[in-house]
mmCIF file of C-alpha atoms in Angstrom:
data_model
loop_
_atom_site.group_PDB
_atom_site.id
_atom_site.type_symbol
_atom_site.label_atom_id
_atom_site.label_comp_id
_atom_site.label_asym_id
_atom_site.label_seq_id
_atom_site.Cartn_x
_atom_site.Cartn_y
_atom_site.Cartn_z
ATOM 1 C CA MET Y 1 -139.909 71.594 -92.309
ATOM 2 C CA THR Y 2 -138.195 70.930 -89.033
ATOM 3 C CA ILE Y 3 -138.830 68.308 -86.641
ATOM 4 C CA ILE Y 4 -140.185 71.104 -84.089
ATOM 5 C CA LYS Y 5 -142.313 72.620 -86.880
ATOM 6 C CA LYS Y 6 -143.682 69.226 -87.715
ATOM 7 C CA ILE Y 7 -144.684 68.442 -84.413
ATOM 8 C CA PHE Y 8 -146.391 71.980 -83.670
ATOM 9 C CA PHE Y 9 -148.030 71.880 -87.032
ATOM 10 C CA ASP Y 10 -149.730 68.182 -86.614
ATOM 11 C CA SER Y 11 -153.463 68.186 -86.117
ATOM 12 C CA PHE Y 12 -153.563 65.549 -83.923
ATOM 13 C CA PHE Y 13 -150.807 66.991 -81.726
ATOM 14 C CA VAL Y 14 -152.604 70.610 -81.398
ATOM 15 C CA CYS Y 15 -155.686 68.680 -80.749
ATOM 16 C CA SER Y 16 -154.262 66.558 -77.738
ATOM 17 C CA PHE Y 17 -152.408 69.584 -76.646
ATOM 18 C CA ILE Y 18 -155.516 71.931 -76.397
ATOM 19 C CA PHE Y 19 -157.626 68.946 -74.771
ATOM 20 C CA ALA Y 20 -154.823 68.877 -72.033
ATOM 21 C CA PHE Y 21 -154.686 72.339 -71.818
ATOM 22 C CA LEU Y 22 -158.396 72.640 -70.905
ATOM 23 C CA CYS Y 23 -158.501 69.881 -68.693
ATOM 24 C CA PHE Y 24 -155.736 71.220 -66.363
ATOM 25 C CA PHE Y 25 -157.899 74.489 -66.432
ATOM 26 C CA ILE Y 26 -160.942 73.113 -65.564
ATOM 27 C CA MET Y 27 -158.910 70.839 -62.606
ATOM 28 C CA ILE Y 28 -157.310 74.125 -61.276
ATOM 29 C CA PHE Y 29 -160.650 76.026 -61.429
ATOM 30 C CA TYR Y 30 -162.902 73.086 -59.768
ATOM 31 C CA ALA Y 31 -160.320 71.032 -57.724
ATOM 32 C CA LYS Y 32 -158.316 73.515 -56.626
ATOM 33 C CA ILE Y 33 -155.063 71.403 -56.686
ATOM 34 C CA SER Y 34 -151.916 73.299 -55.393
ATOM 35 C CA LEU Y 35 -149.123 73.122 -58.151
ATOM 36 C CA ASP Y 36 -146.455 71.648 -55.619
ATOM 37 C CA TYR Y 37 -143.616 69.385 -56.181
ATOM 38 C CA ASP Y 38 -145.976 66.050 -54.974
ATOM 39 C CA PHE Y 39 -148.524 67.310 -58.038
ATOM 40 C CA LEU Y 40 -145.760 67.479 -60.627
ATOM 41 C CA TYR Y 41 -144.622 63.966 -59.673
ATOM 42 C CA SER Y 42 -147.757 62.704 -60.040
ATOM 43 C CA CYS Y 43 -147.801 64.033 -63.853
ATOM 44 C CA PHE Y 44 -144.889 62.593 -64.237
ATOM 45 C CA ASN Y 45 -145.899 58.860 -62.665
ATOM 46 C CA ALA Y 46 -149.443 59.472 -64.774
ATOM 47 C CA VAL Y 47 -147.569 59.296 -68.212
ATOM 48 C CA SER Y 48 -147.088 55.791 -69.080
ATOM 49 C CA PHE Y 49 -143.494 55.920 -70.131
ATOM 50 C CA LYS Y 50 -143.463 52.302 -71.119
ATOM 51 C CA THR Y 51 -146.169 52.606 -73.929
ATOM 52 C CA ILE Y 52 -144.139 55.648 -75.173
ATOM 53 C CA PHE Y 53 -140.971 53.757 -75.311
ATOM 54 C CA LEU Y 54 -142.786 50.869 -76.870
ATOM 55 C CA LEU Y 55 -144.331 52.670 -79.397
ATOM 56 C CA LEU Y 56 -141.086 54.580 -80.264
ATOM 57 C CA LEU Y 57 -139.759 51.172 -80.812
ATOM 58 C CA PHE Y 58 -142.091 49.674 -83.465
ATOM 59 C CA MET Y 59 -142.189 53.503 -84.829
ATOM 60 C CA LEU Y 60 -138.683 53.128 -85.582
ATOM 61 C CA ILE Y 61 -138.417 49.758 -86.785
ATOM 62 C CA ILE Y 62 -141.693 50.376 -89.099
ATOM 63 C CA CYS Y 63 -140.201 53.637 -90.511
ATOM 64 C CA ALA Y 64 -136.897 52.157 -91.379
ATOM 65 C CA LEU Y 65 -138.643 49.152 -93.466
ATOM 66 C CA GLN Y 66 -140.854 51.824 -94.952
ATOM 67 C CA ASN Y 67 -137.846 54.028 -95.839
ATOM 68 C CA ALA Y 68 -135.960 50.721 -97.268
ATOM 69 C CA ASN Y 69 -139.273 50.128 -99.761
ATOM 70 C CA PHE Y 70 -140.069 46.961 -97.888
ATOM 71 C CA LEU Y 71 -143.894 47.084 -98.332
ATOM 72 C CA GLU Y 72 -143.797 48.478 -101.509
ATOM 73 C CA PHE Y 73 -141.515 45.431 -102.583
ATOM 74 C CA LEU Y 74 -144.040 43.267 -100.835
ATOM 75 C CA CYS Y 75 -146.781 44.859 -103.106
ATOM 76 C CA TYR Y 76 -144.528 43.865 -105.985
ATOM 77 C CA LEU Y 77 -144.189 40.666 -105.417
ATOM 78 C CA CYS Y 78 -147.864 39.714 -104.913
ATOM 79 C CA LEU Y 79 -149.231 41.891 -107.899
ATOM 80 C CA LYS Y 80 -147.036 40.175 -110.234
ATOM 81 C CA LYS Y 81 -149.523 37.801 -111.417
ATOM 82 C CA ILE Y 82 -152.823 39.955 -110.835
ATOM 83 C CA ASN Y 83 -154.820 40.376 -113.768
ATOM 84 C CA ASN Y 84 -158.288 40.943 -112.697
ATOM 85 C CA LYS Y 85 -159.658 44.130 -110.739
ATOM 86 C CA ARG Y 86 -161.112 42.203 -108.120
ATOM 87 C CA ALA Y 87 -157.927 40.224 -107.398
ATOM 88 C CA LEU Y 88 -156.361 43.517 -107.033
ATOM 89 C CA ILE Y 89 -158.716 45.052 -104.890
ATOM 90 C CA TRP Y 90 -158.749 41.809 -102.862
ATOM 91 C CA LEU Y 91 -154.924 41.666 -102.612
ATOM 92 C CA LEU Y 92 -154.763 45.347 -101.428
ATOM 93 C CA VAL Y 93 -157.336 44.823 -98.702
ATOM 94 C CA MET Y 94 -155.885 41.528 -97.211
ATOM 95 C CA LEU Y 95 -152.550 42.728 -97.418
ATOM 96 C CA THR Y 96 -153.495 45.940 -95.168
ATOM 97 C CA PHE Y 97 -155.926 43.781 -92.949
ATOM 98 C CA PHE Y 98 -152.916 41.071 -92.263
ATOM 99 C CA LEU Y 99 -149.914 43.298 -92.318
ATOM 100 C CA SER Y 100 -151.552 45.839 -89.789
ATOM 101 C CA MET Y 101 -151.594 43.559 -87.151
ATOM 102 C CA PHE Y 102 -147.607 43.960 -87.478
ATOM 103 C CA ILE Y 103 -146.914 47.380 -88.488
ATOM 104 C CA THR Y 104 -149.967 49.141 -86.758
ATOM 105 C CA ASN Y 105 -152.771 50.346 -88.873
ATOM 106 C CA ASP Y 106 -151.816 53.688 -89.427
ATOM 107 C CA VAL Y 107 -148.526 52.863 -90.910
ATOM 108 C CA ALA Y 108 -150.126 50.229 -93.025
ATOM 109 C CA LEU Y 109 -152.828 53.075 -94.372
ATOM 110 C CA LEU Y 110 -149.860 55.265 -94.941
ATOM 111 C CA SER Y 111 -147.929 52.566 -96.694
ATOM 112 C CA PHE Y 112 -151.049 51.080 -98.991
ATOM 113 C CA VAL Y 113 -153.367 53.854 -99.758
ATOM 114 C CA PRO Y 114 -150.691 55.964 -101.710
ATOM 115 C CA PHE Y 115 -149.905 52.468 -103.453
ATOM 116 C CA ALA Y 116 -153.504 51.718 -103.947
ATOM 117 C CA LEU Y 117 -154.361 55.162 -105.417
ATOM 118 C CA ILE Y 118 -151.218 54.796 -108.068
ATOM 119 C CA LEU Y 119 -152.105 51.462 -109.335
ATOM 120 C CA LEU Y 120 -156.091 52.381 -109.312
ATOM 121 C CA ASN Y 121 -155.085 55.339 -111.764
ATOM 122 C CA LYS Y 122 -153.035 53.593 -113.712
ATOM 123 C CA ILE Y 123 -155.528 51.146 -114.655
ATOM 124 C CA LYS Y 124 -157.972 53.908 -114.709
ATOM 125 C CA ALA Y 125 -160.621 52.612 -112.267
ATOM 126 C CA ASP Y 126 -161.781 55.743 -110.587
ATOM 127 C CA LYS Y 127 -164.971 54.158 -109.840
ATOM 128 C CA ILE Y 128 -164.162 52.100 -107.256
ATOM 129 C CA ILE Y 129 -161.328 54.470 -105.400
ATOM 130 C CA ILE Y 130 -163.731 55.272 -102.744
ATOM 131 C CA PHE Y 131 -164.685 51.654 -102.003
ATOM 132 C CA THR Y 132 -161.095 50.452 -102.071
ATOM 133 C CA LEU Y 133 -160.010 53.069 -99.446
ATOM 134 C CA VAL Y 134 -163.049 52.804 -97.133
ATOM 135 C CA MET Y 135 -162.294 48.715 -97.282
ATOM 136 C CA LEU Y 136 -158.616 49.644 -96.737
ATOM 137 C CA SER Y 137 -159.473 51.522 -93.632
ATOM 138 C CA LEU Y 138 -161.790 49.132 -92.337
ATOM 139 C CA ALA Y 139 -159.201 46.405 -92.923
ATOM 140 C CA ALA Y 140 -156.277 48.445 -91.056
ATOM 141 C CA ASN Y 141 -158.830 49.092 -87.902
ATOM 142 C CA LEU Y 142 -159.934 45.481 -87.592
ATOM 143 C CA GLY Y 143 -156.733 43.835 -88.551
ATOM 144 C CA SER Y 144 -154.613 45.796 -85.883
ATOM 145 C CA MET Y 145 -157.283 44.872 -83.330
ATOM 146 C CA LEU Y 146 -155.404 41.275 -83.069
ATOM 147 C CA THR Y 147 -152.125 41.672 -81.538
ATOM 148 C CA PRO Y 148 -150.695 44.361 -78.766
ATOM 149 C CA PHE Y 149 -148.576 46.132 -81.295
ATOM 150 C CA GLY Y 150 -151.366 46.558 -84.138
ATOM 151 C CA ASN Y 151 -152.522 49.856 -82.820
ATOM 152 C CA PRO Y 152 -151.715 52.761 -80.395
ATOM 153 C CA GLN Y 153 -154.578 51.693 -77.944
ATOM 154 C CA ASN Y 154 -153.546 48.158 -77.927
ATOM 155 C CA MET Y 155 -150.075 48.927 -77.103
ATOM 156 C CA PHE Y 156 -151.250 51.139 -74.279
ATOM 157 C CA LEU Y 157 -153.836 48.787 -72.788
ATOM 158 C CA PHE Y 158 -150.970 45.744 -73.221
ATOM 159 C CA THR Y 159 -148.760 47.368 -70.896
ATOM 160 C CA HIS Y 160 -151.400 49.031 -68.715
ATOM 161 C CA TYR Y 161 -153.168 45.737 -67.747
ATOM 162 C CA SER Y 162 -149.760 43.516 -67.777
ATOM 163 C CA LEU Y 163 -151.196 41.271 -70.293
ATOM 164 C CA SER Y 164 -149.876 38.333 -72.161
ATOM 165 C CA PHE Y 165 -150.023 37.701 -76.095
ATOM 166 C CA ASN Y 166 -152.595 35.504 -75.409
ATOM 167 C CA ASP Y 167 -154.750 37.476 -73.924
ATOM 168 C CA PHE Y 168 -154.792 39.786 -76.917
ATOM 169 C CA PHE Y 169 -155.279 36.699 -79.236
ATOM 170 C CA GLN Y 170 -157.992 35.071 -77.518
ATOM 171 C CA THR Y 171 -160.155 38.005 -76.942
ATOM 172 C CA ALA Y 172 -159.917 39.397 -80.439
ATOM 173 C CA PHE Y 173 -159.677 36.660 -82.984
ATOM 174 C CA LYS Y 174 -163.499 35.973 -83.228
ATOM 175 C CA TYR Y 175 -163.834 39.348 -84.028
ATOM 176 C CA CYS Y 176 -160.906 39.346 -86.725
ATOM 177 C CA LEU Y 177 -162.581 36.247 -88.185
ATOM 178 C CA LEU Y 178 -165.676 38.468 -88.719
ATOM 179 C CA ALA Y 179 -164.124 41.009 -90.203
ATOM 180 C CA PHE Y 180 -162.018 39.081 -92.571
ATOM 181 C CA ILE Y 181 -165.233 37.210 -93.533
ATOM 182 C CA LEU Y 182 -167.299 40.667 -94.001
ATOM 183 C CA LEU Y 183 -164.390 42.262 -95.947
ATOM 184 C CA ASN Y 184 -164.462 39.282 -98.478
ATOM 185 C CA ILE Y 185 -167.856 39.589 -98.787
ATOM 186 C CA CYS Y 186 -168.065 43.211 -100.043
ATOM 187 C CA ILE Y 187 -165.210 42.905 -102.416
ATOM 188 C CA PHE Y 188 -166.647 39.863 -103.606
ATOM 189 C CA CYS Y 189 -170.208 41.750 -103.866
ATOM 190 C CA PHE Y 190 -169.016 45.039 -104.818
ATOM 191 C CA VAL Y 191 -166.250 44.587 -107.312
ATOM 192 C CA LYS Y 192 -166.643 43.239 -110.752
ATOM 193 C CA ASN Y 193 -164.315 40.621 -111.905
ATOM 194 C CA GLU Y 194 -162.802 42.759 -114.878
ATOM 195 C CA LYS Y 195 -159.393 42.460 -116.763
ATOM 196 C CA ILE Y 196 -156.748 44.739 -116.154
ATOM 197 C CA PRO Y 197 -153.572 45.098 -117.995
ATOM 198 C CA HIS Y 198 -150.099 44.197 -116.274
ATOM 199 C CA ILE Y 199 -148.896 46.608 -113.910
ATOM 200 C CA LYS Y 200 -145.131 47.834 -113.975
ATOM 201 C CA ILE Y 201 -143.528 48.831 -110.775
ATOM 202 C CA ASP Y 202 -139.865 50.062 -110.730
ATOM 203 C CA ILE Y 203 -138.762 49.710 -106.735
ATOM 204 C CA LYS Y 204 -135.204 49.849 -105.861
ATOM 205 C CA ILE Y 205 -134.345 47.868 -102.835
ATOM 206 C CA ASN Y 206 -131.462 47.143 -100.398
ATOM 207 C CA LYS Y 207 -131.310 43.540 -99.473
ATOM 208 C CA LYS Y 208 -129.029 43.850 -96.491
ATOM 209 C CA ILE Y 209 -130.703 46.818 -95.017
ATOM 210 C CA ILE Y 210 -134.114 45.054 -95.153
ATOM 211 C CA PHE Y 211 -132.853 41.726 -93.586
ATOM 212 C CA LEU Y 212 -131.137 44.017 -90.761
ATOM 213 C CA ASN Y 213 -134.752 45.873 -90.434
ATOM 214 C CA LEU Y 214 -136.432 42.308 -90.400
ATOM 215 C CA PHE Y 215 -133.839 41.234 -87.344
ATOM 216 C CA LEU Y 216 -134.924 44.337 -85.309
ATOM 217 C CA PHE Y 217 -138.474 43.669 -85.943
ATOM 218 C CA LEU Y 218 -137.941 40.401 -84.390
ATOM 219 C CA LEU Y 219 -136.389 41.639 -81.663
ATOM 220 C CA ALA Y 220 -139.095 44.012 -80.668
ATOM 221 C CA LEU Y 221 -141.214 40.917 -80.991
ATOM 222 C CA LEU Y 222 -139.492 39.040 -78.533
ATOM 223 C CA CYS Y 223 -139.857 42.360 -76.175
ATOM 224 C CA ILE Y 224 -143.253 41.768 -76.360
ATOM 225 C CA PHE Y 225 -143.330 38.244 -75.495
ATOM 226 C CA SER Y 226 -141.264 39.317 -72.487
ATOM 227 C CA PHE Y 227 -138.082 37.171 -73.516
ATOM 228 C CA LEU Y 228 -136.198 40.410 -74.151
ATOM 229 C CA ASN Y 229 -135.876 43.856 -72.161
ATOM 230 C CA LEU Y 230 -137.617 46.830 -73.913
ATOM 231 C CA TYR Y 231 -135.366 49.254 -72.704
ATOM 232 C CA PHE Y 232 -132.451 47.345 -73.790
ATOM 233 C CA VAL Y 233 -133.759 46.553 -77.284
ATOM 234 C CA LEU Y 234 -134.743 50.010 -77.716
ATOM 235 C CA PHE Y 235 -130.957 51.298 -77.051
ATOM 236 C CA VAL Y 236 -129.400 48.676 -79.495
ATOM 237 C CA VAL Y 237 -132.184 49.633 -82.349
ATOM 238 C CA ILE Y 238 -131.568 53.325 -81.756
ATOM 239 C CA LEU Y 239 -127.797 52.633 -82.210
ATOM 240 C CA ILE Y 240 -127.948 50.686 -85.056
ATOM 241 C CA LEU Y 241 -130.228 52.467 -86.830
ATOM 242 C CA PHE Y 242 -128.179 55.779 -86.026
ATOM 243 C CA PHE Y 243 -124.987 54.236 -87.541
ATOM 244 C CA THR Y 244 -127.076 52.546 -90.820
ATOM 245 C CA GLN Y 245 -129.824 54.850 -91.447
ATOM 246 C CA LYS Y 246 -129.813 58.080 -89.680
ATOM 247 C CA GLU Y 247 -132.630 59.369 -91.947
ATOM 248 C CA VAL Y 248 -135.143 57.334 -90.254
ATOM 249 C CA PHE Y 249 -134.811 59.736 -87.217
ATOM 250 C CA LEU Y 250 -135.573 63.045 -89.469
ATOM 251 C CA LYS Y 251 -138.683 60.812 -90.992
ATOM 252 C CA LEU Y 252 -140.338 59.764 -87.619
ATOM 253 C CA ASP Y 253 -143.875 60.924 -86.312
ATOM 254 C CA TYR Y 254 -142.395 62.501 -83.027
ATOM 255 C CA ALA Y 255 -145.595 64.553 -83.052
ATOM 256 C CA LEU Y 256 -147.657 61.005 -82.076
ATOM 257 C CA LEU Y 257 -145.651 60.415 -79.311
ATOM 258 C CA PHE Y 258 -146.062 64.140 -77.897
ATOM 259 C CA SER Y 259 -149.584 63.703 -78.686
ATOM 260 C CA PHE Y 260 -149.894 60.627 -75.982
ATOM 261 C CA ILE Y 261 -147.930 62.327 -73.508
ATOM 262 C CA ASN Y 262 -150.525 65.386 -73.855
ATOM 263 C CA LEU Y 263 -153.239 62.811 -73.643
ATOM 264 C CA PHE Y 264 -152.144 60.824 -70.429
ATOM 265 C CA LEU Y 265 -151.724 63.952 -68.776
ATOM 266 C CA ALA Y 266 -155.289 64.943 -69.773
ATOM 267 C CA VAL Y 267 -156.501 61.852 -68.579
ATOM 268 C CA PHE Y 268 -154.662 62.516 -65.195
ATOM 269 C CA PHE Y 269 -155.966 66.203 -64.691
ATOM 270 C CA LEU Y 270 -159.620 64.624 -65.749
ATOM 271 C CA SER Y 271 -159.475 62.057 -63.081
ATOM 272 C CA LYS Y 272 -159.197 64.803 -60.293
ATOM 273 C CA ILE Y 273 -162.344 66.248 -61.589
ATOM 274 C CA ILE Y 274 -164.565 63.320 -62.391
ATOM 275 C CA ASN Y 275 -165.018 60.600 -59.501
ATOM 276 C CA TYR Y 276 -167.791 58.213 -60.513
ATOM 277 C CA GLU Y 277 -168.416 54.948 -61.443
ATOM 278 C CA ILE Y 278 -168.775 54.211 -64.906
ATOM 279 C CA LYS Y 279 -171.459 51.138 -65.215
ATOM 280 C CA ASN Y 280 -170.930 50.354 -68.658
ATOM 281 C CA ILE Y 281 -167.220 50.041 -70.195
ATOM 282 C CA PHE Y 282 -168.503 48.630 -73.302
ATOM 283 C CA ILE Y 283 -170.970 50.952 -74.485
ATOM 284 C CA SER Y 284 -168.786 54.077 -72.742
ATOM 285 C CA SER Y 285 -165.958 53.154 -74.695
ATOM 286 C CA ILE Y 286 -167.665 53.256 -78.309
ATOM 287 C CA VAL Y 287 -169.427 56.670 -77.360
ATOM 288 C CA LEU Y 288 -166.176 58.247 -76.046
ATOM 289 C CA SER Y 289 -164.452 57.082 -78.687
ATOM 290 C CA PHE Y 290 -167.076 58.424 -81.402
ATOM 291 C CA PHE Y 291 -166.332 61.634 -79.990
ATOM 292 C CA ILE Y 292 -162.497 62.055 -78.674
ATOM 293 C CA SER Y 293 -160.813 59.124 -80.639
ATOM 294 C CA ASN Y 294 -160.347 55.439 -79.451
ATOM 295 C CA VAL Y 295 -156.870 55.961 -78.068
ATOM 296 C CA SER Y 296 -158.109 58.895 -75.851
ATOM 297 C CA ALA Y 297 -161.039 56.755 -74.642
ATOM 298 C CA SER Y 298 -158.638 53.624 -73.895
ATOM 299 C CA ILE Y 299 -156.529 56.046 -71.694
ATOM 300 C CA PHE Y 300 -159.029 57.910 -70.231
ATOM 301 C CA LEU Y 301 -161.560 54.562 -68.985
ATOM 302 C CA SER Y 302 -158.371 52.539 -67.836
ATOM 303 C CA ASN Y 303 -158.442 54.737 -64.913
ATOM 304 C CA PHE Y 304 -162.044 53.461 -63.691
ATOM 305 C CA THR Y 305 -161.614 49.622 -64.051
ATOM 306 C CA ASN Y 306 -159.908 46.576 -64.219
ATOM 307 C CA ASP Y 307 -161.826 44.662 -67.121
ATOM 308 C CA PHE Y 308 -159.819 44.792 -69.931
ATOM 309 C CA LYS Y 309 -161.866 42.876 -72.710
ATOM 310 C CA ASP Y 310 -164.544 45.490 -72.526
ATOM 311 C CA ILE Y 311 -162.374 48.469 -72.956
ATOM 312 C CA PHE Y 312 -160.351 46.456 -75.755
ATOM 313 C CA LEU Y 313 -163.340 45.610 -77.723
ATOM 314 C CA GLY Y 314 -165.215 48.774 -77.216
ATOM 315 C CA VAL Y 315 -162.296 50.979 -78.437
ATOM 316 C CA ASN Y 316 -161.551 48.670 -81.347
ATOM 317 C CA ILE Y 317 -164.887 48.159 -82.658
ATOM 318 C CA ALA Y 318 -165.758 51.709 -82.283
ATOM 319 C CA ALA Y 319 -162.875 52.551 -84.977
ATOM 320 C CA CYS Y 320 -165.738 51.835 -87.509
ATOM 321 C CA THR Y 321 -168.030 54.603 -86.178
ATOM 322 C CA SER Y 322 -166.653 58.105 -86.951
ATOM 323 C CA LEU Y 323 -163.635 59.377 -89.171
ATOM 324 C CA ILE Y 324 -162.275 60.629 -85.772
ATOM 325 C CA SER Y 325 -162.776 57.990 -83.581
ATOM 326 C CA SER Y 326 -159.497 56.325 -85.388
ATOM 327 C CA MET Y 327 -156.513 58.409 -86.849
ATOM 328 C CA ALA Y 328 -156.182 55.688 -89.482
ATOM 329 C CA ASN Y 329 -159.741 56.704 -90.939
ATOM 330 C CA LEU Y 330 -158.570 60.285 -91.004
ATOM 331 C CA ILE Y 331 -155.227 59.060 -93.046
ATOM 332 C CA ALA Y 332 -157.292 57.297 -95.756
ATOM 333 C CA PHE Y 333 -159.599 60.447 -96.290
ATOM 334 C CA LYS Y 334 -156.608 62.557 -96.226
ATOM 335 C CA PHE Y 335 -155.074 60.829 -98.660
ATOM 336 C CA TYR Y 336 -158.456 60.935 -100.906
ATOM 337 C CA LEU Y 337 -158.703 64.471 -100.975
ATOM 338 C CA THR Y 338 -155.481 64.704 -103.111
ATOM 339 C CA GLN Y 339 -157.130 63.173 -105.944
ATOM 340 C CA LYS Y 340 -157.686 65.709 -108.710
ATOM 341 C CA ASN Y 341 -161.642 64.878 -108.870
ATOM 342 C CA CYS Y 342 -162.419 63.599 -105.330
ATOM 343 C CA ASN Y 343 -166.045 63.905 -104.398
ATOM 344 C CA LYS Y 344 -166.055 64.430 -100.298
ATOM 345 C CA LYS Y 345 -169.836 63.996 -99.760
ATOM 346 C CA ASN Y 346 -169.647 60.442 -101.837
ATOM 347 C CA TYR Y 347 -166.492 59.312 -99.948
ATOM 348 C CA LEU Y 348 -168.474 60.447 -96.511
ATOM 349 C CA LEU Y 349 -171.774 58.395 -97.799
ATOM 350 C CA SER Y 350 -169.722 55.220 -98.735
ATOM 351 C CA TYR Y 351 -167.613 55.378 -95.493
ATOM 352 C CA THR Y 352 -170.830 55.811 -93.513
ATOM 353 C CA TYR Y 353 -172.815 53.008 -95.377
ATOM 354 C CA PHE Y 354 -170.050 50.542 -94.962
ATOM 355 C CA SER Y 355 -168.648 51.366 -91.616
ATOM 356 C CA THR Y 356 -172.227 51.194 -90.178
ATOM 357 C CA ALA Y 357 -172.561 48.076 -91.539
ATOM 358 C CA PHE Y 358 -169.534 46.756 -89.938
ATOM 359 C CA PHE Y 359 -170.274 47.940 -86.573
ATOM 360 C CA ILE Y 360 -173.827 46.846 -86.184
ATOM 361 C CA LEU Y 361 -172.542 43.310 -87.170
ATOM 362 C CA LEU Y 362 -169.824 43.405 -84.785
ATOM 363 C CA ILE Y 363 -172.002 44.839 -81.794
ATOM 364 C CA LEU Y 364 -174.512 42.298 -82.566
ATOM 365 C CA PHE Y 365 -171.691 39.412 -82.462
ATOM 366 C CA TYR Y 366 -170.405 40.679 -79.121
ATOM 367 C CA TYR Y 367 -174.075 40.375 -77.262
ATOM 368 C CA ILE Y 368 -174.586 36.775 -78.845
#
């Protein structure tokens, strides 16, 4: 399948495109905007290209690390001495929780959910597959909120409000800590401490390529801390990957980048129609995330307030609501559906049970 086909058959891209088109149609019908040069220029300015390029930079590097089997090798190193079921689930969840801070929630799940399914099927632990995937979803969403590059909405908010790394850390740390504690409690209470056979994993790696990719990741981090220019580093990364790992450009999720552009335009069109003050940004961000995803909600609400904290906390906590509130939730669910004896009802019930519990506790923590 070609890159263009992948883009046009991507569900998130299709939904975001339809959403943008509907917003455009409504704007033309109600606001009576003239489609002149000034309007087109405004549309161009509505797209935060700094966010798009920052997202592209991290996607390239993370895709390169995935291509080099770095994440699987990391898992292998950690799993060498695991001999019981609880320790296995704990390690998978904690790796997802902490690595999502650096490789984004979506990529963490794309890497660890298939790996977890392979391991659980090997040890014949069918009964805890649903629980594990739900915990991985929660870990990815709540762990990723700690850093500006942990998830797409954080990257947008980081660039839109010109924030510092310290702004993110101070705002998110206590919520990440609570999530860490809750995840550990769940694993301790719902997973039995049963022995498992030794797990053999055959992974081939190229150490030189991995170290090169880690160096590129370091350059990307220096962009976040404003030590290096984003556009210069992006150019360098593209150049190096082109000569060392061309296949990365074929595997990149271009649909996500174009989906972001669709959302920026959709929000711009909506802003021409909606013109009122939103009183409670925190609640609004949660409600909107529930229906249109936390990425869309963050972009939309940023037009109505300078209050970074409430949008940031609202859209990240809202990841624990519906499946569509975060793309990461859908990723885990889609992988579960590939299992032979999958049970959609049980998965949705389990997800609703745990995500609601996490959501309520995080909300209460916010108001304390």
